[in-house]
Every structure is written in C-alpha cells, then in structure tokens.
mmCIF file of C-alpha atoms and ligand atoms in Angstrom:
data_model
loop_
_atom_site.group_PDB
_atom_site.id
_atom_site.type_symbol
_atom_site.label_atom_id
_atom_site.label_comp_id
_atom_site.label_asym_id
_atom_site.label_seq_id
_atom_site.Cartn_x
_atom_site.Cartn_y
_atom_site.Cartn_z
ATOM 1 C CA MET R 1 -15.925 -9.434 17.418
ATOM 2 C CA GLN R 2 -15.464 -6.413 19.305
ATOM 3 C CA THR R 3 -12.958 -3.701 17.753
ATOM 4 C CA LYS R 4 -11.546 -1.612 19.848
ATOM 5 C CA PHE R 5 -10.290 1.379 18.392
ATOM 6 C CA TRP R 6 -7.743 3.063 19.968
ATOM 7 C CA ASN R 7 -5.961 6.785 19.625
ATOM 8 C CA LEU R 8 -2.090 6.776 19.697
ATOM 9 C CA SER R 9 0.288 9.775 21.129
ATOM 10 C CA GLU R 10 3.560 10.553 22.032
ATOM 11 C CA ASN R 11 2.074 8.936 25.426
ATOM 12 C CA SER R 12 0.646 5.362 24.316
ATOM 13 C CA ASP R 13 2.926 2.758 25.857
ATOM 14 C CA ASP R 14 0.035 1.200 27.774
ATOM 15 C CA VAL R 15 -1.498 1.384 24.170
ATOM 16 C CA PHE R 16 1.521 -0.357 22.494
ATOM 17 C CA GLN R 17 1.843 -2.957 25.517
ATOM 18 C CA GLN R 18 -1.836 -4.094 24.564
ATOM 19 C CA ALA R 19 -1.720 -4.465 21.168
ATOM 20 C CA GLY R 20 1.488 -5.756 21.074
ATOM 21 C CA ALA R 21 0.523 -8.269 23.495
ATOM 22 C CA LEU R 22 -2.725 -8.822 21.016
ATOM 23 C CA ILE R 23 -0.435 -10.338 17.651
ATOM 24 C CA ARG R 24 1.462 -12.023 20.359
ATOM 25 C CA ALA R 25 -2.294 -13.928 21.402
ATOM 26 C CA GLY R 26 -2.759 -14.844 17.255
ATOM 27 C CA LYS R 27 -5.281 -11.436 17.570
ATOM 28 C CA LEU R 28 -5.037 -9.161 14.348
ATOM 29 C CA VAL R 29 -4.696 -5.375 15.149
ATOM 30 C CA ALA R 30 -4.739 -2.716 12.485
ATOM 31 C CA PHE R 31 -1.367 0.032 12.538
ATOM 32 C CA PRO R 32 -0.822 3.269 10.844
ATOM 33 C CA THR R 33 2.458 2.660 8.911
ATOM 34 C CA GLU R 34 3.712 6.164 6.772
ATOM 35 C CA THR R 35 2.603 4.635 3.352
ATOM 36 C CA VAL R 36 -0.900 3.237 4.343
ATOM 37 C CA TYR R 37 -2.237 0.930 7.407
ATOM 38 C CA GLY R 38 -1.650 -1.674 7.327
ATOM 39 C CA LEU R 39 -4.080 -5.823 8.660
ATOM 40 C CA GLY R 40 -1.376 -6.882 10.673
ATOM 41 C CA ALA R 41 -0.709 -10.360 12.724
ATOM 42 C CA ASN R 42 1.760 -12.310 14.409
ATOM 43 C CA GLY R 43 4.341 -12.689 11.357
ATOM 44 C CA LEU R 44 5.890 -16.102 12.730
ATOM 45 C CA ASP R 45 2.169 -17.692 13.750
ATOM 46 C CA SER R 46 0.810 -19.119 11.117
ATOM 47 C CA GLU R 47 -2.369 -19.893 12.272
ATOM 48 C CA ALA R 48 -2.333 -15.732 12.871
ATOM 49 C CA VAL R 49 -1.269 -14.941 9.385
ATOM 50 C CA ALA R 50 -4.451 -17.027 7.881
ATOM 51 C CA LYS R 51 -6.781 -15.275 9.240
ATOM 52 C CA ILE R 52 -5.481 -11.798 7.278
ATOM 53 C CA TYR R 53 -6.979 -13.466 4.488
ATOM 54 C CA VAL R 54 -10.739 -14.150 5.603
ATOM 55 C CA ALA R 55 -9.994 -10.879 6.439
ATOM 56 C CA LYS R 56 -9.479 -9.118 3.555
ATOM 57 C CA GLY R 57 -10.918 -12.154 1.171
ATOM 58 C CA ARG R 58 -7.782 -12.056 -0.146
ATOM 59 C CA PRO R 59 -6.754 -14.644 -2.423
ATOM 60 C CA SER R 60 -3.924 -17.411 -0.884
ATOM 61 C CA ASP R 61 -1.540 -17.379 -2.967
ATOM 62 C CA ASN R 62 -0.800 -13.191 -2.611
ATOM 63 C CA PRO R 63 2.234 -13.426 -0.284
ATOM 64 C CA ILE R 64 2.013 -10.980 2.700
ATOM 65 C CA ILE R 65 5.364 -8.224 4.195
ATOM 66 C CA LEU R 66 7.136 -9.137 7.316
ATOM 67 C CA HIS R 67 7.000 -5.384 8.877
ATOM 68 C CA ILE R 68 10.264 -5.288 11.500
ATOM 69 C CA ALA R 69 11.343 -2.781 13.829
ATOM 70 C CA LYS R 70 15.815 -3.270 13.479
ATOM 71 C CA LEU R 71 17.473 -3.291 10.871
ATOM 72 C CA ASP R 72 18.936 -5.974 12.277
ATOM 73 C CA GLU R 73 15.855 -8.124 12.491
ATOM 74 C CA LEU R 74 16.270 -8.483 8.895
ATOM 75 C CA ASN R 75 18.618 -11.117 9.869
ATOM 76 C CA SER R 76 17.164 -14.310 10.540
ATOM 77 C CA LEU R 77 14.157 -13.669 8.326
ATOM 78 C CA THR R 78 16.716 -13.882 5.602
ATOM 79 C CA ILE R 79 19.632 -16.295 3.975
ATOM 80 C CA ASN R 80 22.981 -14.277 2.708
ATOM 81 C CA LEU R 81 21.797 -10.901 2.570
ATOM 82 C CA SER R 82 23.352 -10.192 -0.118
ATOM 83 C CA PRO R 83 25.190 -6.566 -1.119
ATOM 84 C CA MET R 84 21.867 -5.261 -3.284
ATOM 85 C CA ALA R 85 19.635 -5.399 -0.595
ATOM 86 C CA LYS R 86 22.022 -4.732 2.104
ATOM 87 C CA LYS R 87 22.791 -1.551 0.633
ATOM 88 C CA LEU R 88 19.021 -0.455 0.050
ATOM 89 C CA ALA R 89 18.346 -1.064 3.446
ATOM 90 C CA GLU R 90 20.797 0.822 4.838
ATOM 91 C CA SER R 91 19.835 3.572 1.952
ATOM 92 C CA PHE R 92 16.468 3.655 2.710
ATOM 93 C CA TRP R 93 15.068 2.358 5.980
ATOM 94 C CA PRO R 94 12.843 3.531 7.759
ATOM 95 C CA GLY R 95 10.616 4.264 5.244
ATOM 96 C CA PRO R 96 8.325 3.440 2.344
ATOM 97 C CA MET R 97 10.462 0.157 0.338
ATOM 98 C CA THR R 98 9.701 -3.517 0.710
ATOM 99 C CA LEU R 99 12.767 -6.107 0.285
ATOM 100 C CA VAL R 100 12.203 -8.964 -1.426
ATOM 101 C CA VAL R 101 14.718 -11.253 -0.198
ATOM 102 C CA PRO R 102 15.508 -15.605 0.122
ATOM 103 C CA ARG R 103 13.289 -16.782 3.437
ATOM 104 C CA SER R 104 14.259 -18.352 5.966
ATOM 105 C CA LYS R 105 13.541 -21.951 7.441
ATOM 106 C CA ILE R 106 11.299 -19.489 9.966
ATOM 107 C CA VAL R 107 9.734 -18.025 7.581
ATOM 108 C CA SER R 108 6.762 -20.246 6.702
ATOM 109 C CA ASP R 109 4.367 -21.361 3.230
ATOM 110 C CA ILE R 110 1.732 -19.203 4.754
ATOM 111 C CA VAL R 111 3.549 -15.206 4.707
ATOM 112 C CA THR R 112 5.364 -16.708 0.603
ATOM 113 C CA ALA R 113 2.363 -18.288 -0.599
ATOM 114 C CA GLY R 114 4.690 -20.575 -1.157
ATOM 115 C CA LEU R 115 7.142 -18.774 -2.758
ATOM 116 C CA ASP R 116 11.329 -19.147 -1.771
ATOM 117 C CA THR R 117 11.822 -15.395 -1.052
ATOM 118 C CA VAL R 118 9.563 -13.295 1.801
ATOM 119 C CA ALA R 119 9.422 -9.507 1.127
ATOM 120 C CA VAL R 120 10.795 -7.771 4.132
ATOM 121 C CA ARG R 121 9.732 -3.859 4.818
ATOM 122 C CA LEU R 122 10.752 -1.641 8.300
ATOM 123 C CA PRO R 123 8.764 1.197 8.086
ATOM 124 C CA GLY R 124 9.746 5.071 8.335
ATOM 125 C CA ASN R 125 6.159 5.240 10.986
ATOM 126 C CA GLU R 126 7.108 5.567 14.895
ATOM 127 C CA TYR R 127 3.927 4.193 16.276
ATOM 128 C CA ALA R 128 4.603 1.157 13.183
ATOM 129 C CA ARG R 129 8.084 0.592 15.538
ATOM 130 C CA LYS R 130 6.523 0.843 18.511
ATOM 131 C CA LEU R 131 4.075 -1.840 17.542
ATOM 132 C CA ILE R 132 6.106 -4.326 16.407
ATOM 133 C CA ALA R 133 9.033 -3.754 19.626
ATOM 134 C CA ALA R 134 6.503 -4.561 21.844
ATOM 135 C CA ALA R 135 5.116 -7.364 20.096
ATOM 136 C CA GLY R 136 8.200 -8.569 19.814
ATOM 137 C CA VAL R 137 7.826 -10.743 16.717
ATOM 138 C CA PRO R 138 8.214 -9.842 13.033
ATOM 139 C CA ILE R 139 5.097 -7.735 11.752
ATOM 140 C CA ALA R 140 2.886 -9.752 9.107
ATOM 141 C CA ALA R 141 1.079 -6.679 7.404
ATOM 142 C CA PRO R 142 -1.288 -6.254 4.223
ATOM 143 C CA SER R 143 -3.069 -2.996 3.433
ATOM 144 C CA ALA R 144 -6.212 -2.807 6.377
ATOM 145 C CA ASN R 145 -9.140 -3.243 3.766
ATOM 146 C CA ILE R 146 -11.014 -5.358 1.638
ATOM 147 C CA SER R 147 -9.463 -6.774 -1.269
ATOM 148 C CA GLY R 148 -9.867 -4.939 -4.436
ATOM 149 C CA ARG R 149 -11.252 -1.492 -2.092
ATOM 150 C CA PRO R 150 -8.914 1.787 -1.796
ATOM 151 C CA SER R 151 -5.879 1.256 0.639
ATOM 152 C CA PRO R 152 -6.651 3.001 3.372
ATOM 153 C CA THR R 153 -4.852 6.111 4.491
ATOM 154 C CA THR R 154 -6.900 7.067 8.255
ATOM 155 C CA ALA R 155 -8.194 4.679 10.666
ATOM 156 C CA VAL R 156 -11.861 5.935 9.977
ATOM 157 C CA GLU R 157 -11.319 4.206 6.481
ATOM 158 C CA VAL R 158 -9.853 0.904 8.421
ATOM 159 C CA LYS R 159 -12.577 0.776 10.539
ATOM 160 C CA GLU R 160 -15.531 1.006 7.212
ATOM 161 C CA ASP R 161 -13.687 -2.406 6.052
ATOM 162 C CA MET R 162 -12.559 -4.161 9.530
ATOM 163 C CA ASP R 163 -14.944 -2.748 11.668
ATOM 164 C CA GLY R 164 -16.469 -6.336 13.556
ATOM 165 C CA LYS R 165 -13.818 -8.534 11.848
ATOM 166 C CA ILE R 166 -9.955 -7.773 14.211
ATOM 167 C CA ALA R 167 -9.813 -7.245 17.898
ATOM 168 C CA ALA R 168 -8.337 -3.800 17.438
ATOM 169 C CA ILE R 169 -7.628 -0.962 15.079
ATOM 170 C CA LEU R 170 -4.620 2.256 16.832
ATOM 171 C CA ASP R 171 -5.890 5.776 15.256
ATOM 172 C CA GLY R 172 -2.199 6.880 14.159
ATOM 173 C CA GLY R 173 -4.098 9.876 11.557
ATOM 174 C CA ALA R 174 -3.593 10.399 8.287
ATOM 175 C CA CYS R 175 -0.440 8.702 6.803
ATOM 176 C CA GLU R 176 1.887 11.348 5.411
ATOM 177 C CA GLU R 177 2.891 9.170 1.504
ATOM 178 C CA GLY R 178 -0.742 7.512 0.634
ATOM 179 C CA LEU R 179 0.902 4.651 -1.197
ATOM 180 C CA GLU R 180 2.145 1.146 -1.053
ATOM 181 C CA SER R 181 5.711 1.260 -0.530
ATOM 182 C CA THR R 182 8.088 0.143 -3.729
ATOM 183 C CA VAL R 183 8.843 -3.199 -4.091
ATOM 184 C CA ILE R 184 11.803 -3.942 -4.826
ATOM 185 C CA ASP R 185 13.047 -7.454 -5.709
ATOM 186 C CA THR R 186 17.022 -8.204 -4.896
ATOM 187 C CA THR R 187 17.268 -12.353 -5.837
ATOM 188 C CA GLY R 188 18.563 -11.265 -8.675
ATOM 189 C CA THR R 189 22.184 -8.893 -10.370
ATOM 190 C CA VAL R 190 19.908 -5.968 -10.903
ATOM 191 C CA PRO R 191 17.469 -4.611 -8.439
ATOM 192 C CA VAL R 192 13.846 -4.970 -9.886
ATOM 193 C CA VAL R 193 10.704 -2.322 -9.546
ATOM 194 C CA LEU R 194 8.142 -5.100 -8.935
ATOM 195 C CA ARG R 195 5.948 -2.521 -7.535
ATOM 196 C CA PRO R 196 6.256 1.262 -7.925
ATOM 197 C CA GLY R 197 6.207 3.608 -4.656
ATOM 198 C CA GLY R 198 7.919 6.842 -2.667
ATOM 199 C CA ILE R 199 10.970 5.424 -3.596
ATOM 200 C CA THR R 200 11.233 5.830 -6.796
ATOM 201 C CA GLN R 201 12.904 4.436 -10.207
ATOM 202 C CA GLU R 202 15.270 7.581 -9.511
ATOM 203 C CA MET R 203 15.787 7.260 -5.731
ATOM 204 C CA ILE R 204 16.944 3.832 -6.587
ATOM 205 C CA LYS R 205 19.540 4.575 -10.136
ATOM 206 C CA GLN R 206 20.857 7.011 -7.667
ATOM 207 C CA VAL R 207 21.951 4.739 -5.085
ATOM 208 C CA MET R 208 22.447 1.711 -6.741
ATOM 209 C CA GLY R 209 23.654 2.259 -10.569
ATOM 210 C CA ASN R 210 20.894 0.877 -12.151
ATOM 211 C CA VAL R 211 17.364 -0.294 -11.763
ATOM 212 C CA GLU R 212 14.654 -1.795 -14.034
ATOM 213 C CA LEU R 213 11.095 -2.363 -13.764
ATOM 214 C CA ASP R 214 9.069 -5.511 -13.393
ATOM 215 C CA LYS R 215 7.999 -5.863 -17.315
ATOM 216 C CA GLY R 216 4.912 -7.509 -16.185
ATOM 217 C CA LEU R 217 4.069 -4.168 -14.857
ATOM 218 C CA VAL R 218 4.094 -3.169 -18.385
ATOM 219 C CA ASP R 219 4.084 -5.859 -20.788
ATOM 220 C CA SER R 220 0.398 -8.002 -20.524
ATOM 221 C CA ASN R 221 1.686 -10.612 -22.014
ATOM 222 C CA ARG R 222 4.106 -10.921 -19.270
ATOM 223 C CA THR R 223 2.772 -12.071 -15.848
ATOM 224 C CA PRO R 224 4.057 -9.682 -13.215
ATOM 225 C CA LYS R 225 6.272 -10.820 -9.969
ATOM 226 C CA ALA R 226 4.603 -9.599 -7.435
ATOM 227 C CA PRO R 227 1.559 -11.865 -6.869
ATOM 228 C CA GLY R 228 -0.858 -9.020 -6.176
ATOM 229 C CA MET R 229 -0.434 -6.898 -9.166
ATOM 230 C CA LYS R 230 -2.712 -9.166 -11.204
ATOM 231 C CA TYR R 231 -5.479 -8.624 -8.987
ATOM 232 C CA LYS R 232 -7.929 -5.174 -9.940
ATOM 233 C CA HIS R 233 -7.162 -3.638 -7.167
ATOM 234 C CA TYR R 234 -8.246 0.032 -5.637
ATOM 235 C CA ALA R 235 -11.372 0.025 -7.138
ATOM 236 C CA PRO R 236 -14.071 2.341 -6.312
ATOM 237 C CA LYS R 237 -18.096 1.871 -6.500
ATOM 238 C CA ALA R 238 -18.222 3.957 -8.514
ATOM 239 C CA ALA R 239 -17.123 3.355 -12.039
ATOM 240 C CA MET R 240 -14.114 5.680 -13.479
ATOM 241 C CA HIS R 241 -12.694 6.951 -16.222
ATOM 242 C CA LEU R 242 -8.865 7.426 -16.588
ATOM 243 C CA CYS R 243 -8.353 10.706 -19.087
ATOM 244 C CA ARG R 244 -5.424 11.147 -20.960
ATOM 245 C CA THR R 245 -5.913 15.277 -21.844
ATOM 246 C CA GLU R 246 -7.934 17.992 -19.768
ATOM 247 C CA GLU R 247 -9.993 18.495 -23.830
ATOM 248 C CA ILE R 248 -10.895 14.537 -22.848
ATOM 249 C CA LEU R 249 -11.553 15.310 -19.435
ATOM 250 C CA TYR R 250 -13.825 18.400 -19.957
ATOM 251 C CA ILE R 251 -15.861 16.755 -22.619
ATOM 252 C CA CYS R 252 -16.695 13.747 -20.658
ATOM 253 C CA ALA R 253 -17.085 15.694 -17.188
ATOM 254 C CA GLY R 254 -19.451 17.275 -19.598
ATOM 255 C CA THR R 255 -21.768 15.053 -20.894
ATOM 256 C CA ALA R 256 -22.275 13.001 -17.858
ATOM 257 C CA LEU R 257 -23.256 16.260 -16.514
ATOM 258 C CA ALA R 258 -26.259 16.910 -19.245
ATOM 259 C CA LYS R 259 -26.579 13.510 -18.382
ATOM 260 C CA ALA R 260 -28.608 14.301 -14.646
ATOM 261 C CA LEU R 261 -25.434 12.495 -13.592
ATOM 262 C CA LYS R 262 -23.632 13.070 -10.303
ATOM 263 C CA VAL R 263 -19.766 13.405 -11.602
ATOM 264 C CA GLY R 264 -16.041 12.992 -9.441
ATOM 265 C CA VAL R 265 -13.418 14.440 -10.921
ATOM 266 C CA VAL R 266 -9.927 14.300 -9.448
ATOM 267 C CA ALA R 267 -7.593 16.336 -11.169
ATOM 268 C CA PRO R 268 -5.688 19.821 -9.843
ATOM 269 C CA PHE R 269 -8.232 22.458 -11.293
ATOM 270 C CA PRO R 270 -11.740 22.176 -10.479
ATOM 271 C CA ILE R 271 -14.955 21.697 -13.114
ATOM 272 C CA GLY R 272 -18.134 23.505 -12.597
ATOM 273 C CA GLY R 273 -20.654 21.508 -11.596
ATOM 274 C CA CYS R 274 -18.996 17.909 -9.973
ATOM 275 C CA VAL R 275 -18.009 16.179 -6.679
ATOM 276 C CA ASN R 276 -14.160 18.079 -6.949
ATOM 277 C CA LYS R 277 -11.166 16.339 -5.780
ATOM 278 C CA THR R 278 -8.187 18.859 -6.625
ATOM 279 C CA TYR R 279 -4.092 18.412 -5.938
ATOM 280 C CA THR R 280 -1.305 20.872 -5.678
ATOM 281 C CA SER R 281 1.567 18.481 -6.507
ATOM 282 C CA LEU R 282 2.042 14.938 -7.756
ATOM 283 C CA GLU R 283 3.064 14.231 -3.877
ATOM 284 C CA ASP R 284 -0.199 15.605 -2.840
ATOM 285 C CA LEU R 285 -1.989 13.869 -4.946
ATOM 286 C CA ALA R 286 -0.095 11.236 -4.123
ATOM 287 C CA ASN R 287 -0.443 11.118 -0.609
ATOM 288 C CA LYS R 288 -4.832 11.801 -1.122
ATOM 289 C CA LEU R 289 -5.301 9.061 -4.489
ATOM 290 C CA PHE R 290 -7.466 6.864 -1.825
ATOM 291 C CA TYR R 291 -8.502 9.683 0.300
ATOM 292 C CA PHE R 292 -10.013 10.468 -2.944
ATOM 293 C CA LEU R 293 -11.674 7.385 -4.034
ATOM 294 C CA ARG R 294 -13.175 7.379 -0.980
ATOM 295 C CA ASP R 295 -14.707 10.074 -0.252
ATOM 296 C CA LEU R 296 -16.237 10.267 -3.731
ATOM 297 C CA ASP R 297 -17.281 6.529 -2.679
ATOM 298 C CA ARG R 298 -19.020 8.119 0.419
ATOM 299 C CA ALA R 299 -20.816 11.457 -1.602
ATOM 300 C CA LYS R 300 -22.130 8.277 -4.304
ATOM 301 C CA VAL R 301 -20.732 9.727 -7.370
ATOM 302 C CA ASP R 302 -21.879 8.327 -10.326
ATOM 303 C CA VAL R 303 -18.978 7.948 -12.224
ATOM 304 C CA ILE R 304 -15.422 9.181 -11.601
ATOM 305 C CA TYR R 305 -12.524 10.953 -14.309
ATOM 306 C CA ALA R 306 -9.140 10.889 -13.004
ATOM 307 C CA LEU R 307 -6.489 13.158 -15.192
ATOM 308 C CA ALA R 308 -3.269 11.510 -16.257
ATOM 309 C CA VAL R 309 -0.039 12.364 -14.640
ATOM 310 C CA PRO R 310 3.162 12.209 -16.698
ATOM 311 C CA GLU R 311 4.650 8.619 -15.941
ATOM 312 C CA TRP R 312 7.728 9.343 -14.572
ATOM 313 C CA GLY R 313 9.058 9.957 -10.222
ATOM 314 C CA LEU R 314 5.962 9.539 -8.369
ATOM 315 C CA GLY R 315 3.540 9.949 -10.980
ATOM 316 C CA LEU R 316 4.800 6.174 -12.318
ATOM 317 C CA ALA R 317 3.601 4.959 -9.083
ATOM 318 C CA ILE R 318 -0.100 6.897 -9.265
ATOM 319 C CA MET R 319 -0.182 5.677 -12.668
ATOM 320 C CA ASN R 320 0.279 2.627 -11.735
ATOM 321 C CA ARG R 321 -2.908 2.388 -9.211
ATOM 322 C CA MET R 322 -5.249 4.604 -11.141
ATOM 323 C CA LYS R 323 -5.285 2.468 -13.517
ATOM 324 C CA LYS R 324 -5.826 -0.666 -11.829
ATOM 325 C CA SER R 325 -8.631 1.940 -9.768
ATOM 326 C CA CYS R 326 -10.401 2.257 -13.987
ATOM 327 C CA GLY R 327 -10.084 -1.308 -14.703
ATOM 328 C CA GLY R 328 -8.219 -0.365 -17.583
ATOM 329 C CA SER R 329 -10.833 2.079 -19.328
ATOM 330 C CA ILE R 330 -8.273 5.302 -20.317
ATOM 331 C CA LEU R 331 -10.085 7.633 -22.693
HETATM 332 O O1 TXA M 1 3.210 0.045 2.023
HETATM 333 C C1 TXA M 1 2.755 -0.872 1.751
HETATM 334 O O2 TXA M 1 3.650 -2.154 1.663
HETATM 335 C C2 TXA M 1 1.867 -1.710 2.837
HETATM 336 C C3 TXA M 1 1.899 -1.448 3.781
HETATM 337 C C4 TXA M 1 1.256 -2.020 5.395
HETATM 338 O O3 TXA M 1 3.373 -1.420 5.167
HETATM 339 N N1 TXA M 1 1.602 -3.196 3.113
HETATM 340 C C5 TXA M 1 1.057 -3.828 0.894
HETATM 341 O O4 TXA M 1 0.933 -4.454 1.671
HETATM 342 O O5 TXA M 1 0.441 -2.968 0.515
HETATM 343 P P1 TXA M 1 -0.073 -5.648 -0.076
HETATM 344 O O6 TXA M 1 -0.572 -7.237 1.222
HETATM 345 O O7 TXA M 1 -1.574 -4.320 0.455
HETATM 346 O O8 TXA M 1 0.906 -5.432 -0.472
HETATM 347 C C6 TXA M 1 2.069 -5.978 -0.601
HETATM 348 C C7 TXA M 1 2.609 -6.201 -2.350
HETATM 349 C C8 TXA M 1 1.826 -7.451 -2.682
HETATM 350 O O9 TXA M 1 1.408 -7.274 -4.381
HETATM 351 C C9 TXA M 1 1.964 -8.752 -2.951
HETATM 352 O O10 TXA M 1 2.001 -9.713 -4.195
HETATM 353 C C10 TXA M 1 3.790 -8.040 -3.067
HETATM 354 O O11 TXA M 1 3.712 -7.177 -2.048
HETATM 355 N N2 TXA M 1 4.811 -9.240 -2.606
HETATM 356 C C11 TXA M 1 4.658 -9.960 -0.992
HETATM 357 N N3 TXA M 1 5.805 -10.914 -0.715
HETATM 358 C C12 TXA M 1 5.990 -11.521 -2.329
HETATM 359 C C13 TXA M 1 7.497 -12.543 -2.674
HETATM 360 N N4 TXA M 1 7.871 -12.395 -1.745
HETATM 361 N N5 TXA M 1 7.779 -11.548 -3.847
HETATM 362 C C14 TXA M 1 7.210 -10.238 -4.821
HETATM 363 N N6 TXA M 1 6.274 -9.890 -4.648
HETATM 364 C C15 TXA M 1 5.440 -10.091 -2.885
HETATM 365 MG MG1 MG M 2 -2.438 -3.763 -0.305
#
C-alpha cells in the first residue's frame, strides 16, 4: 500500500475532507493530537477498527479510545452520563484526558475488547478535531506506534512504524504534550486514574474533591484496570535502566564507557562521552521522552541510563512510562 503523506496547515480544508472520506471508507489515517499521534479508523465500523489491531500488532484484549470533536457527541456513545463524567468533561475537555464510561449499543465489541465500558476523548489539538468533524464519525485511535514501541510524537516517527501499512499520515508538527492522555474510570463513586498523564491527580482532586490511583498500577499482584497497562511498552531497542540517584547514573555511565559501549543518557545534565538527551523541566521531559528514546535508537546506542524523577504531579506519568521502557530495571 502506498501511504499518502499530507502536511497540515490552517488552510488544509481539502486535506481534511479527503482524509475524512478515507476514514468513512474504512481506511486507516494517522493524525496528530496534543498528546501523541493517533492511528485512526471509523469507530463505528468493526472491520475498519480490526485493521488497527493488525497494523499495530496489538493484542486483541486491549480496547481502543473513541475520539470525538464536540462534547455532546459523548451522549450517543454512553448510557446515563454520570455527574462525575460530566464535570470532568466540562473541566478538562478539549484536552489530554480520556473518560471510561458505560458504553451504549452503537459501540462495538472490537472497540471495547468486550468490556461493558468505552474510553472517550475530546482532543485539544485543533487538527484532530477538524479530522473527526470531517469524518463525521467518532474516530477509534490508539497511539500510532507498533505495539511495544515508544509512542510517536512526530509524523516522521509514525512513518517509521506505519509506512506502507495505512492509507495516509497527516503531519501537524510535533505534539505539544508528548505523553498519552490521563485515563480516568468514572464508573465508580470516585474518579480512578487508570493511566497517569498530563491531567494530574492534583488537578483532578482540585475539581472533583477526591481521586484515586488504580491499585493495579502500584501493586504487582493486581491486574491494572486499563488492559493496556499490563503490557511491556515504550521499549527502545537498546537495554534501558532507570537510575535512582545522580551518583548511580554517573557510576553506570562511567562503567559502560570504560567497556567502550555507546551510552545514551536521559538526565537534566550531560555526561562527557555519552549521547546526551537533556531537559530543562518535567514538562520538557514529558514532552520529549518518547522522542529521546526513538532518537537514541536512531543513534544506535548500546545502552540507555535515565535519571529517575519524583513520582508526583507530572512526574508520576513520566515515571510510569520510564519504568515500562526499562522493563522494571531500576538501579
Ligand atoms: O493520548 C492518548 O490517549 C492517545 C491519543 C492518540 O489519543 N491514545 C492512546 O491510545 O494512548 P492507546 O490505545 O495507546 O491507549 C489507550 C489506553 C490503553 O491502556 C487501554 O487499555 C485503555 O486506554 N482503555 C481503552 N478503553 C478502555 C476501557 N473501556 N476500560 C479501561 N481502559 C481502557
Ligand atoms: Mg499506546
């Protein structure tokens, strides 16, 4: 398959119409969101959604988020919209937040992987909303990477994983957030964060009064409620290790350099002789983490050492991703 590559700008109406028509015709189109690039299909067409699982090599028990362009489009996808879901939607949409709600009959089993809930998001990125509006249907979209790889935050990275497998890639520049949306379960009495992201627990608590973190994320004896959180994820090709302190980072990097290895480092400061990926703040790290990991792959490093960050605020989402990237190797 020849994958079309379209650049987006303010004046891309024609491109959105063509891409929307591809979605309606059951084809796959990758598109930018403010978090990461998504791999979109008509969310009401089971055969189209099935193609997403094939293109990504995604396990069939991992449900997919439906993306909408306007808040009231949520109504047809759910039954009995709870006051909790409504308040969260009004507070944080459009934005990097996904709500898990009871699903309505129009949502098919292949989207929800058989669950009786569906995940819905109204993205902050205007290009994403324009595409959804042009398609005229909710767009089912996971991150546009091959399963297990870091999520793509640029169209070129989507191309690395998806060229030849999908109908089109829309290039809307680099994603502003860089980490996937916060997934919140709204089906209980308290909002439960199933995947930490840019909308932090502190922000949710301020609006809702209380919030919990899915116990499956912190207790390895429990299964995470978001099926996708149990898989190995975000893995660069080189072995990656997370270092708890700067001292450990220096020792590890020094030892690897002494063995003549090509060493990648992710830290707020550079280390001499290494391929350094430095950042200035947690926001900057969240924004660039997946890009750093893919860039270190491109540089063909032998090993990656990343410095741990405090696990609160945005740091919780960053550490959640980095722990998965390193397959639990924390030194
Ligand atoms: O920022 C994002 O959320 C990006 C952009 C493209 O919108 N999408 C994304 O999708 O990260 P994906 O498929 O890579 O991750 C969706 C996560 C998975 O962990 C999945 O298991 C979970 O959401 N999920 C989807 N539907 C669910 C449901 N009904 N109940 C619980 N978890 C669900
Ligand atoms: Mg993903």
